Structure formats: structure tokens, C-alpha cells
Short mmCIF file of C-alpha atoms and ligand atoms in Angstrom, two decimals:
data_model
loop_
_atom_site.label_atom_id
_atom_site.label_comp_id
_atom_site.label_asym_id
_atom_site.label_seq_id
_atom_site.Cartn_x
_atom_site.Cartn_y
_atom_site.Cartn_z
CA UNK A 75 -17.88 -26.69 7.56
CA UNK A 76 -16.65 -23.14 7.29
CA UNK A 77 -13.05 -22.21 8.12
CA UNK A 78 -12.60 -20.32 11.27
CA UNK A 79 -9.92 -17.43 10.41
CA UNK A 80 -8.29 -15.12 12.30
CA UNK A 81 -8.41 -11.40 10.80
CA UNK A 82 -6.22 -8.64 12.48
CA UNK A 83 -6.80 -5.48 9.58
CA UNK A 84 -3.56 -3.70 11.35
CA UNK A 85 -2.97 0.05 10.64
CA UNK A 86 -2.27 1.80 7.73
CA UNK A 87 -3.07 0.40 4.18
CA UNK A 88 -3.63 -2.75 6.28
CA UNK A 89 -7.52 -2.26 6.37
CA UNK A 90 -7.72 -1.88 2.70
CA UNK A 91 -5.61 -4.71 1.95
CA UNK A 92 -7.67 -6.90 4.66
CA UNK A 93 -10.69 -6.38 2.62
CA UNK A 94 -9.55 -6.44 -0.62
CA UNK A 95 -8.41 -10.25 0.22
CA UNK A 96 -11.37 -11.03 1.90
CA UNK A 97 -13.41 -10.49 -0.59
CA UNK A 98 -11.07 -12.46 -3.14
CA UNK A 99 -11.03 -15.16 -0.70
CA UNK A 100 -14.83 -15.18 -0.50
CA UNK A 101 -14.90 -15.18 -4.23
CA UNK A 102 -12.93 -18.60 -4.48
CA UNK A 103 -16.37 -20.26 -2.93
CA UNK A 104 -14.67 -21.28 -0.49
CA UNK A 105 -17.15 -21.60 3.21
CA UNK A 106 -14.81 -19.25 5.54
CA UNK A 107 -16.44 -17.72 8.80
CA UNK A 108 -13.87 -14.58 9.81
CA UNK A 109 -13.39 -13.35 13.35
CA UNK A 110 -12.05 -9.94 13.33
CA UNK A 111 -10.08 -8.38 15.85
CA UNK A 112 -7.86 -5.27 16.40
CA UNK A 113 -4.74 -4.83 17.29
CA UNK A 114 -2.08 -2.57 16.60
CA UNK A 115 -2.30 1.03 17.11
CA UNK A 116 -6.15 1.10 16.79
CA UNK A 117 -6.43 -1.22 19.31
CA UNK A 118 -4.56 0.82 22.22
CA UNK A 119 -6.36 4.04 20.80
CA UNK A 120 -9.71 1.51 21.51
CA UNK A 121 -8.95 -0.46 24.54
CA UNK A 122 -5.17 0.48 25.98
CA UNK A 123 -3.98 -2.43 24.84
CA UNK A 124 -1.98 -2.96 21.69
CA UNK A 125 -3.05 -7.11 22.18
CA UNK A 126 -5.97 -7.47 23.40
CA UNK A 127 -6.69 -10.82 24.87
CA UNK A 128 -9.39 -11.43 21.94
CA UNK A 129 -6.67 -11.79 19.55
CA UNK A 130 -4.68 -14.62 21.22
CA UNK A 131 -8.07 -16.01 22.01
CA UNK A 132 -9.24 -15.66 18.67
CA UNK A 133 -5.69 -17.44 17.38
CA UNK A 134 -6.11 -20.47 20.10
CA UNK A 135 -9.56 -21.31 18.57
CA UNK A 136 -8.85 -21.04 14.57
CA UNK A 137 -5.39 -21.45 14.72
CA UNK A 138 -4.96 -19.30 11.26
CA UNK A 139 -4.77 -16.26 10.81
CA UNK A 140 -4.44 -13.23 8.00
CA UNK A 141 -2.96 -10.31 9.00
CA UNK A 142 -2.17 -6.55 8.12
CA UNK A 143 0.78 -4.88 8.97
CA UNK A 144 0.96 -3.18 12.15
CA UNK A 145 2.40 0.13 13.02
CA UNK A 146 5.97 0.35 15.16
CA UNK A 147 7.04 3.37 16.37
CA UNK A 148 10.16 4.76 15.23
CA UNK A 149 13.27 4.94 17.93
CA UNK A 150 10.90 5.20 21.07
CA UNK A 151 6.98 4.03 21.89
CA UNK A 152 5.33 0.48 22.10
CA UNK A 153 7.40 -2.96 21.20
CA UNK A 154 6.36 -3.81 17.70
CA UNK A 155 3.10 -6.47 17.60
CA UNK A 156 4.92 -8.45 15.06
CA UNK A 157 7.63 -9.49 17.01
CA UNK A 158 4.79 -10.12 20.20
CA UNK A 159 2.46 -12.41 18.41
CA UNK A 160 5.66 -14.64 16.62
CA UNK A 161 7.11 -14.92 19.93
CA UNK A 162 3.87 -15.65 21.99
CA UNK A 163 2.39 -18.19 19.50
CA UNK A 164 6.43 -19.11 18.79
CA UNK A 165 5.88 -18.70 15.06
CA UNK A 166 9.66 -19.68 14.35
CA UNK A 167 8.88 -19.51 10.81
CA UNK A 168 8.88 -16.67 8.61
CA UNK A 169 8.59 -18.16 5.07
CA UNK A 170 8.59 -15.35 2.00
CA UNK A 171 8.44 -16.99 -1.49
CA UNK A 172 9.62 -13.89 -4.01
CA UNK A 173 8.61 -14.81 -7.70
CA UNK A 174 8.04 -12.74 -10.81
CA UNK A 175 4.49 -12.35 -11.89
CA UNK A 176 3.60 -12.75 -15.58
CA UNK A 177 3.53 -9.84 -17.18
CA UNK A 178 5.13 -7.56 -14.88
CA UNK A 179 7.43 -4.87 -15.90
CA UNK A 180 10.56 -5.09 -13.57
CA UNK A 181 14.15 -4.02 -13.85
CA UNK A 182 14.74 -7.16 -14.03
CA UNK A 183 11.96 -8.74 -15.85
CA UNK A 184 13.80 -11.05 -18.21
CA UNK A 185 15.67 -13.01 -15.18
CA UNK A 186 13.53 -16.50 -13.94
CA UNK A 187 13.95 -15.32 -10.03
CA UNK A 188 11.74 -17.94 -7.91
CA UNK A 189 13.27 -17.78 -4.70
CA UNK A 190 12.19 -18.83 -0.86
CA UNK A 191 13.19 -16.86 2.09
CA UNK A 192 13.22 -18.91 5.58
CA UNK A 193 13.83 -15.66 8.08
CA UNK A 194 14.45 -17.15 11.79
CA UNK A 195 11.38 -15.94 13.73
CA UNK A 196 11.84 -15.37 17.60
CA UNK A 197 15.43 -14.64 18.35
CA UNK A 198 18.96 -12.39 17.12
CA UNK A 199 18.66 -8.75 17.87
CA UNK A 200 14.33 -9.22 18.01
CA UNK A 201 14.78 -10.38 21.39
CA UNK A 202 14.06 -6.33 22.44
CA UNK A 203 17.19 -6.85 25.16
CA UNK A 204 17.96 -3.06 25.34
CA UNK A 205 19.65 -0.97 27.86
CA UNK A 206 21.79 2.11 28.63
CA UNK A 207 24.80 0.59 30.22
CA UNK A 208 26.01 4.13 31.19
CA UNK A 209 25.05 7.30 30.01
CA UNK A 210 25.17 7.46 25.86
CA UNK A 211 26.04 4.28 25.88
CA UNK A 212 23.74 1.25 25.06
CA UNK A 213 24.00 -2.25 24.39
CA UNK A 214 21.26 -4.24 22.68
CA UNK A 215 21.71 -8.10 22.97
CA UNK A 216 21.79 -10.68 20.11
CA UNK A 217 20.27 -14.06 20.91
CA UNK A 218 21.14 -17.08 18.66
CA UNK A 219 20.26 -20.47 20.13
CA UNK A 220 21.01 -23.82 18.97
CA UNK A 221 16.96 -24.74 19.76
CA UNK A 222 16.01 -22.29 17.08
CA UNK A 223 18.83 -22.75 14.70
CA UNK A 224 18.40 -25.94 14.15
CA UNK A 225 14.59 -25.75 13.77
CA UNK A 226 14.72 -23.19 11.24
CA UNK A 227 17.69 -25.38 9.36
CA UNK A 228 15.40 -28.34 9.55
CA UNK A 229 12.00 -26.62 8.42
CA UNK A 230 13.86 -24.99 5.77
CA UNK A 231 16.00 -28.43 4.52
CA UNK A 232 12.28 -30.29 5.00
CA UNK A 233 10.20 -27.53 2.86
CA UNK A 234 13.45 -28.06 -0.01
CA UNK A 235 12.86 -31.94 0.18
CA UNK A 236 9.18 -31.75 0.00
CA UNK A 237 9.08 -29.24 -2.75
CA UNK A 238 12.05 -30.83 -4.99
CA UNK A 239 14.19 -27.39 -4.54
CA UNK A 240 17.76 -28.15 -5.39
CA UNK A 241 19.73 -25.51 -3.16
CA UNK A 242 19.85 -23.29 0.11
CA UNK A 243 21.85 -20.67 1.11
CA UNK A 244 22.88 -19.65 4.37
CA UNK A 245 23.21 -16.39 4.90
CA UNK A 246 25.63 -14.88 7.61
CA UNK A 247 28.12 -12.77 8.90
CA UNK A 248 30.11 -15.15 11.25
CA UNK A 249 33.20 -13.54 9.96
CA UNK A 250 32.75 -10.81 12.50
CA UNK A 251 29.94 -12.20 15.06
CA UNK A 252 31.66 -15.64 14.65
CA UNK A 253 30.20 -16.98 18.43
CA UNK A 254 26.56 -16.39 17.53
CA UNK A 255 26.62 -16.15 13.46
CA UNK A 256 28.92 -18.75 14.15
CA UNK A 257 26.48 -20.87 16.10
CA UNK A 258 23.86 -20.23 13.39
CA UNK A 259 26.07 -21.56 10.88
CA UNK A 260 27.22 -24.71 13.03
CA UNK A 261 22.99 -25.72 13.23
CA UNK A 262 22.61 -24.87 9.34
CA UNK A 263 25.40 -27.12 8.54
CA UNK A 264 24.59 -30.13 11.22
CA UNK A 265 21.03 -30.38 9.28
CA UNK A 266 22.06 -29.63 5.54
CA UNK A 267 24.46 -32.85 6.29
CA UNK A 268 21.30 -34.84 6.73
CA UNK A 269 19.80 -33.85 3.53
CA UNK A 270 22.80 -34.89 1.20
CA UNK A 271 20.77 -34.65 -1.93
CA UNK A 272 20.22 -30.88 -1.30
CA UNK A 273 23.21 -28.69 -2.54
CA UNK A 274 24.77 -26.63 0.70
CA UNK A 275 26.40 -23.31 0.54
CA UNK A 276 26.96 -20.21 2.50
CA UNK A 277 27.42 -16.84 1.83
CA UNK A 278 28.07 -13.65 4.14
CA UNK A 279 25.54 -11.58 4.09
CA UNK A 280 26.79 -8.33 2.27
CA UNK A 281 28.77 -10.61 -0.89
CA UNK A 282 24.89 -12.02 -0.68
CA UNK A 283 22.86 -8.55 -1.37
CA UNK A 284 25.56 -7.93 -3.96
CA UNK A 285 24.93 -11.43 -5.89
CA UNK A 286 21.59 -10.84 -5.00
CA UNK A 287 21.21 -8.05 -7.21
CA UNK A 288 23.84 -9.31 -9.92
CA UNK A 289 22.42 -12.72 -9.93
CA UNK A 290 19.00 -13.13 -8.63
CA UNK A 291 18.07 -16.05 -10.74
CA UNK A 292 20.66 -18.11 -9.16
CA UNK A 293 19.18 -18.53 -6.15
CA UNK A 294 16.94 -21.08 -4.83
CA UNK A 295 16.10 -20.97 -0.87
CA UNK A 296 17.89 -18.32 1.56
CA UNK A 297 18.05 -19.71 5.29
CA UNK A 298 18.49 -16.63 7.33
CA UNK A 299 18.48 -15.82 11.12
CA UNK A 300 16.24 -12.78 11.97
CA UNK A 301 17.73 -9.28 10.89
CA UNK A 302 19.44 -10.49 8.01
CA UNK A 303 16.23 -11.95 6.77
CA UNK A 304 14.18 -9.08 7.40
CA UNK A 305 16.56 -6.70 5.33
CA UNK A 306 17.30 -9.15 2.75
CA UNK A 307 13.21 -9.91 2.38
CA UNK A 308 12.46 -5.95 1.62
CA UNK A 309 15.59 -5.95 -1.05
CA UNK A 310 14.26 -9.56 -2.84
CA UNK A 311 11.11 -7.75 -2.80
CA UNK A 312 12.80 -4.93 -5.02
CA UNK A 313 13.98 -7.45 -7.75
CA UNK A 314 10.43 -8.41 -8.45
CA UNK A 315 8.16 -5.60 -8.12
CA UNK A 316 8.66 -4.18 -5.02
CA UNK A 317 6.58 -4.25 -1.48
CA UNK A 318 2.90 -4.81 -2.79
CA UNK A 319 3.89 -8.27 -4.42
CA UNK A 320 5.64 -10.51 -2.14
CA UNK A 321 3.29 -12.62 0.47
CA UNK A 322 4.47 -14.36 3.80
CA UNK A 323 3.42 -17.04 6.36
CA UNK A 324 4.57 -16.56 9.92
CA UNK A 325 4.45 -20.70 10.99
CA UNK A 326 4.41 -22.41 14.48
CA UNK A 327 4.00 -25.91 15.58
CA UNK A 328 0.36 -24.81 16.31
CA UNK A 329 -0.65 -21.88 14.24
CA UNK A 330 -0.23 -20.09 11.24
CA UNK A 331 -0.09 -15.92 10.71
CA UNK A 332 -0.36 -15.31 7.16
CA UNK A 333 1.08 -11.73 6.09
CA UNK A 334 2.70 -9.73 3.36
CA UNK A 335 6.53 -8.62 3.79
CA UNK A 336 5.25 -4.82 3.69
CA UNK A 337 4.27 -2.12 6.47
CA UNK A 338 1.30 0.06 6.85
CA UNK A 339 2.64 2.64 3.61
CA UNK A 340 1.67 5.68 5.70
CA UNK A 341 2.54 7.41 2.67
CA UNK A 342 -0.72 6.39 0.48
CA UNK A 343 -2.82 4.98 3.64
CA UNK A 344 -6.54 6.00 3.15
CA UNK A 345 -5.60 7.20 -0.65
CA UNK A 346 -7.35 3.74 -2.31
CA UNK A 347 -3.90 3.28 -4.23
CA UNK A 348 -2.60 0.38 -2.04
CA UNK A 349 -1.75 -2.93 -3.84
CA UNK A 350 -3.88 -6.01 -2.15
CA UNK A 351 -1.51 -8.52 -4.43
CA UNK A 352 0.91 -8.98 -1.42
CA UNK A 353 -2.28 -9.95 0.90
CA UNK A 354 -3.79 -12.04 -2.05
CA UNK A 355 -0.97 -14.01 -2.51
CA UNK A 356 -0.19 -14.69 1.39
CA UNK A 357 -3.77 -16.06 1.35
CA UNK A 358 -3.29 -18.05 -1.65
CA UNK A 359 -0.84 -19.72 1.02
CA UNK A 360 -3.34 -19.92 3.81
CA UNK A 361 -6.08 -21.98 1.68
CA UNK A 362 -3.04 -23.88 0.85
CA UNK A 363 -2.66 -25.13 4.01
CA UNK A 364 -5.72 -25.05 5.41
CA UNK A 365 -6.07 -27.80 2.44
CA UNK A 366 -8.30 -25.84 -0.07
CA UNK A 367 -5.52 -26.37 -2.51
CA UNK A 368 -7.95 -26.01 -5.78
CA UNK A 369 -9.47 -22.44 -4.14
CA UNK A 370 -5.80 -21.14 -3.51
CA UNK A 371 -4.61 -22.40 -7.61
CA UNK A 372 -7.66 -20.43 -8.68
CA UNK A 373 -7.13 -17.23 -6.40
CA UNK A 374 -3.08 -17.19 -7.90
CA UNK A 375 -4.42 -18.00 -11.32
CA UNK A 376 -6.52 -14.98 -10.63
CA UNK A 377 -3.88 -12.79 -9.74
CA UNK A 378 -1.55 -14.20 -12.25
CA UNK A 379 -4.39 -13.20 -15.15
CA UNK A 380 -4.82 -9.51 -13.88
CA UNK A 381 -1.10 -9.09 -14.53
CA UNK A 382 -0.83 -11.01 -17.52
CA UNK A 383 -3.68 -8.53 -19.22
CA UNK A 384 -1.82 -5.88 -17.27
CA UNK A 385 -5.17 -3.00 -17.65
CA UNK A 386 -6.12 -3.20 -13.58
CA UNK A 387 -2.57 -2.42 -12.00
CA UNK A 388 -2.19 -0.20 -8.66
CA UNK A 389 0.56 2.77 -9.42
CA UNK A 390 3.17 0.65 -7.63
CA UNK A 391 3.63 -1.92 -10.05
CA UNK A 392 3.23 1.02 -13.45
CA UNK A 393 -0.77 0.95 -13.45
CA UNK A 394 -3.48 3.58 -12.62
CA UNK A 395 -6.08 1.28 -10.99
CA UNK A 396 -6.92 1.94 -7.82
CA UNK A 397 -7.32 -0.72 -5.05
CA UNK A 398 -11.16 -1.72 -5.56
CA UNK A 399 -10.12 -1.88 -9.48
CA UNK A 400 -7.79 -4.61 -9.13
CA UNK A 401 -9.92 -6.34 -6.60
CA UNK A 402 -12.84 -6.39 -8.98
CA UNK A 403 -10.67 -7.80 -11.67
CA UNK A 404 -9.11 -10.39 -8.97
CA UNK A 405 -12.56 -11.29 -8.64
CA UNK A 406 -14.34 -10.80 -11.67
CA UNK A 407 -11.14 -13.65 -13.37
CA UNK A 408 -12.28 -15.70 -9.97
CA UNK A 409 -15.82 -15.97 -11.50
P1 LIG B 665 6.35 0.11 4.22
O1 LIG B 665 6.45 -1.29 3.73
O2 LIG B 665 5.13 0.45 4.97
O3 LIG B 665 6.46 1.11 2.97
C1 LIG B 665 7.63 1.20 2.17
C2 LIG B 665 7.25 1.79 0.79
O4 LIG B 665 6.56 0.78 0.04
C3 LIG B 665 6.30 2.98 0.87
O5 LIG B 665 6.62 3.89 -0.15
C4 LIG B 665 4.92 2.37 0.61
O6 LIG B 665 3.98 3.26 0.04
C5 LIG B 665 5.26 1.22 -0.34
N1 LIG B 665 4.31 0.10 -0.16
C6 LIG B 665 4.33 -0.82 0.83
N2 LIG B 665 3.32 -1.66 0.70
C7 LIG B 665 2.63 -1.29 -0.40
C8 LIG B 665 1.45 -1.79 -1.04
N3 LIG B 665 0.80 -2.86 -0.60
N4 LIG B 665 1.02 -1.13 -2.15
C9 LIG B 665 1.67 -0.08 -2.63
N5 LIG B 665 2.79 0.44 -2.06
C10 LIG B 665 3.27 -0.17 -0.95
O7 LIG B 665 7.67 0.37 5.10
P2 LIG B 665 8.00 1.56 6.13
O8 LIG B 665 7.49 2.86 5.59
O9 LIG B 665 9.43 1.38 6.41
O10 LIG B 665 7.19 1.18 7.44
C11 LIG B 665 5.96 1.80 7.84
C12 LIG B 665 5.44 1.14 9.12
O11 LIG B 665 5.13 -0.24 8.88
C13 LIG B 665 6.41 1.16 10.31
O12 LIG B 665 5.68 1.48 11.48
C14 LIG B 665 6.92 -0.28 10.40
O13 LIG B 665 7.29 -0.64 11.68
C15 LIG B 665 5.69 -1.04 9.93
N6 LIG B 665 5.95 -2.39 9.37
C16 LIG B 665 5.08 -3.37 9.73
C17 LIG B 665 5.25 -4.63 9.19
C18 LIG B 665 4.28 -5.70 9.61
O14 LIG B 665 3.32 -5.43 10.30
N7 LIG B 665 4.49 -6.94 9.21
C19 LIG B 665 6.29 -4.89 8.28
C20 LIG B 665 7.13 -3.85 7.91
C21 LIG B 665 6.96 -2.59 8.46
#
């Protein structure tokens, strides 16, 4: 029977990256029957509403989902669609795995980084708790609770088990914020003392962007609550290649989002130069777990061969192909 998947294209380059991993996805043979629906900022251009009811309908009846990035006004306008669908299908799990990819010419190509991000999904300073106190003077509330703390620590400790990963990291800055950092830190270290045989450490958060650029090899899995993970995501994707590499899952008890750690690259929208290898990647993940585990080997083989050869590269990574190049070499190394 075919898999029932979500697609939301999203704005921007996301349209051109949806496609682009479609049709690598279709090329793995694997039976997949997409439902597309909009939302974003073409879908309250369409039909007012930035989440339509067909995409939460959509979600409840597949359950996974591949999405393009969605576009979030800047200091005004709508609440960002991202932070809507984790917290209405309470995807607590934002799981980024950054790794180099064969061939590719980084600045810091010679280093073995193979890290795992697990960002906190729902809560911190995402809650959108905003308001002018008095005039010119606004206060914007951090959440941490000990609910999601501690299921964050625990998916994170349980994904470092399962996998045979040797060390996380929490990340902080409970120096300063040391009641809800603090909190954070308290849950991380409650779970990590039920997993003895993973190695435990901490580190606050700007001593970690320094080692993460000094050192980037040395680290395994970064537990981080939202903001820190968000920021820390866009700079891990720097080390390897930058924004069109680095795939993501957005997981729930119920449902699974996959996207890339990138935005809608107004700057090259429409201009057939976006990189699909952030998309691919993300749905290497998703046939993962929707058990297709030889399709998603041979869609990352795939990718892995187009860099290794190196002659179908979007300008991002040092190439000149454009984005139906590399697809067609995704897929003709599929075949
Ligand atoms: P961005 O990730 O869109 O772009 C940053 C830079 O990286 C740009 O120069 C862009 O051209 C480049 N880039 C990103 N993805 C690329 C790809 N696949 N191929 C080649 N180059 C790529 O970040 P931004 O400009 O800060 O944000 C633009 C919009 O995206 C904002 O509205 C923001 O809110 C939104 N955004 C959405 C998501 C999401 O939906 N998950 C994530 C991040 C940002």
C-alpha cells in the first residue's frame, strides 16, 4: 500500500525544493500517494488563512509530513507557521543531524564533524508571550517547563542509546537565566543520570559556538532548549556546507514534520539555483521512519554519489548546476 504523505511546498525556494524531493523520492520506487496542501503566505493570499484546516486534516490522516519553509514576517505581521504546526501537533522534537558530505569542499573539510542537534520544540521565548508593558517598553516571556525538559532530555538520551552515540551536550546559559536555564539544566541532568553509560557534560552556550567553531569534530549530540538550538542549528550548518545541506525532523508522539534547517532564500527564490540536498536528506529521514529503510540508504547513497563526482553542484556548495541538474543526477544515480 502506498504511503499517505503530507506535502506543504511553503514559500520561497520551498516549491522548488518540494519537487525536487518528490521526484527523488518517487525515484527510490517506493509506492507514496502525496496530499498537497498550502500554507504559509500563499495560503492567506488563497484562502485568508495562513492554516487552513486541510493541513491539520491532512496531518491527522497520514501522520507524516514533508515540508518547505514558510515565510515569517520580519518585526510585525502573522505568527510564524513553524512555531503553529510544532505546537498544535506538539512536535517537541526538533532533531538536525549536521554531517559532512563526501566530497564537499568546506572550510573545514578535513575535520570528521557528525553531530545531532535535539532543539526543544514548543516552549522558551517561542511561546509568542509579547507585550508593551508601558510605552517603549516590552517584555516577551520565556517558558521552560519541567514537562518538556525532561522529554526532550529523555528523547535525546534514548536516540544516543539506540544509536550507540557516546556523548551529549547541554547547552545553556543558566549562568544568567539560572531559574529557567536553570530548570532546563536540572531535567537534562535528572535523565543523563539514568543513562550512565552515556558521557554528560554542559556547556554555556557562547564558550559552545566558540568550541563549536574551534572544535567541531568533538562533538557528538547537542541537547538544546528552543532559541539556543535554533541559532546554534544555522551556525553547525556553516561548518559543513552551509543552509542547503543540513535536513530536520520536527517529531511528536503522533506525527512527524520532516524539514530542512533553512528559510524560503528570498534572495534566489524563482532563480532555479536553490539546493534540494537539505529536502533530500530530511526525506531520506522520513522513509526511514516510515520503515522504507533500503529506499532512504539508496536516496543518501544517491546524494552522497552526486557530491562525491562533484560535476552537478548548485552555486551554494561551489557548483554551477542549477536545481533540475542536481535533481536529475539525484535521480539518474537512483536508477
Ligand atoms: P534563509 O535560510 O532563507 O536564507 C539564508 C541564506 O542561505 C540566503 O542567502 C539563502 O539564499 C541561503 N540558502 C538557504 N537555503 C538555501 C538552499 N536550499 N539553497 C541555496 N541557498 C540557500 O534565512 P533568512 O533569509 O534568514 O530567512 C528567510 C525567511 O525564511 C524568513 O521569513 C524566515 O522567517 C523564514 N524561515 C523559515 C524557516 C522554516 O520554515 N522552517 C526556517 C528559517 C527561516
Amino acid at each position: 500500500m502506498a504511503h499517505g504523505i503530507t506535502v506543504i511546498p511553503g514559500d520561497g525556494i520551498g516549491p522548488e525544493v518540494a519537487e525536487a524531493t518528490m521526484r527523488a523520492v518517487e525515484a527510490t520506487g517506493v509506492a507514496v500517494a502525496w496530499e498537497c496542501v498550502e500554507a504559509g503566505a500563499k495560503a492567506l493570499a488563497e484562502t485568508g488563512k495562513l492554516l487552513p484546516d486541510t493541513v491539520i486534516q491532512s496531518l491527522n490522516r497520514t501522520h507524516v509530513g514533508l515540508k518547505g519553509p514558510t515565510e515569517t514576517p520580519i518585526a510585525g505581521g502573522h505568527k510564524s507557521i513553524n512555531v503553529a504546526l510544532r505546537k498544535r501537533l506538539d512536535l517537541y522534537v526538533n532533531f538536525r543531524p549536521v554531517r559532512m558530505l563526501p566530497g564537499l569542499k568546506t572550510r573545514f573539510q578535513d575535520l570528521p564533524i557528525d553531530m545531532v542537534i535535539f532543539r526543544e520544540n514548543t516552549e522558551d521565548l517561542y511561546s509568542g508571550l509579547e507585550h508593551e508593558v508601558v510605552t517603549d517598553v516590552v517584555e516577551s516571556l520565556k517558558i521552560i517547563t519541567r514537562t518538556a525538559s525532561i522529554r526532550i532530555a529523555r528523547a535525546t538520551f534514548e536516540f544516543a542509546r539506540k544509536e550507540g552515540r557516546k556523548k551529549v551536550t547541554a547547552i545553556h546559559k543558566a549562568n544568567i537565566m539560572k531559574m529557567s536555564d536553570g530548570l532546563f539544566l536540572k531535567c537534562c541532568r535528572e535523565v543523563a543520570a539514568q543513562f550512565s553509560e552515556i558521557e554528560y557534560g554542559e556547556l554555556i552556550v557562547d564558550n559552545a559556538c566558540m568550541q563549536l567553531v574551534m572544535r567541531p569534530e568533538t562533538f557528538d549530540i547537542l541537547l538544546l532548549p528552543n532559541l539556543y538550538g535554533d541559532i546554534v542549528s544555522d551556525l553547525a550548518a556553516g561548518l559543513v556546507g552551509g543552509l542547503g545541506i543540513v535536513p530536520g525532523a520536527n517529531l511528536g508522539e503522533r506525527h512527524a514534520l520532516f524539514e530542512a534547517v533553512h528559510g524560503t532564500a528570498p534572495d534566489i527564490k524563482g532563480k532555479g539555483k536553490a539546493n534540494p540536498t537539505a529536502l533530500m536528506q530530511s526525506a531520506a529521514l522520513m522513509l526511514a521512519h516510515l520503515g522504507e529503510r533500503k529506499a532512504s540508504r539508496s536516496l543518501q547513497a544517491a546524494i552522497e554519489k552526486v557530491y562525491m563526482e562533484g560535476k552537478h553542484l548548485t552555486g551554494d556548495v561551489g557548483g554551477k548546476a542549477s536545481t533540475s541538474e542536481f535533481t536529475k543526477a539525484v535521480v539518474g544515480s537512483l536508477r
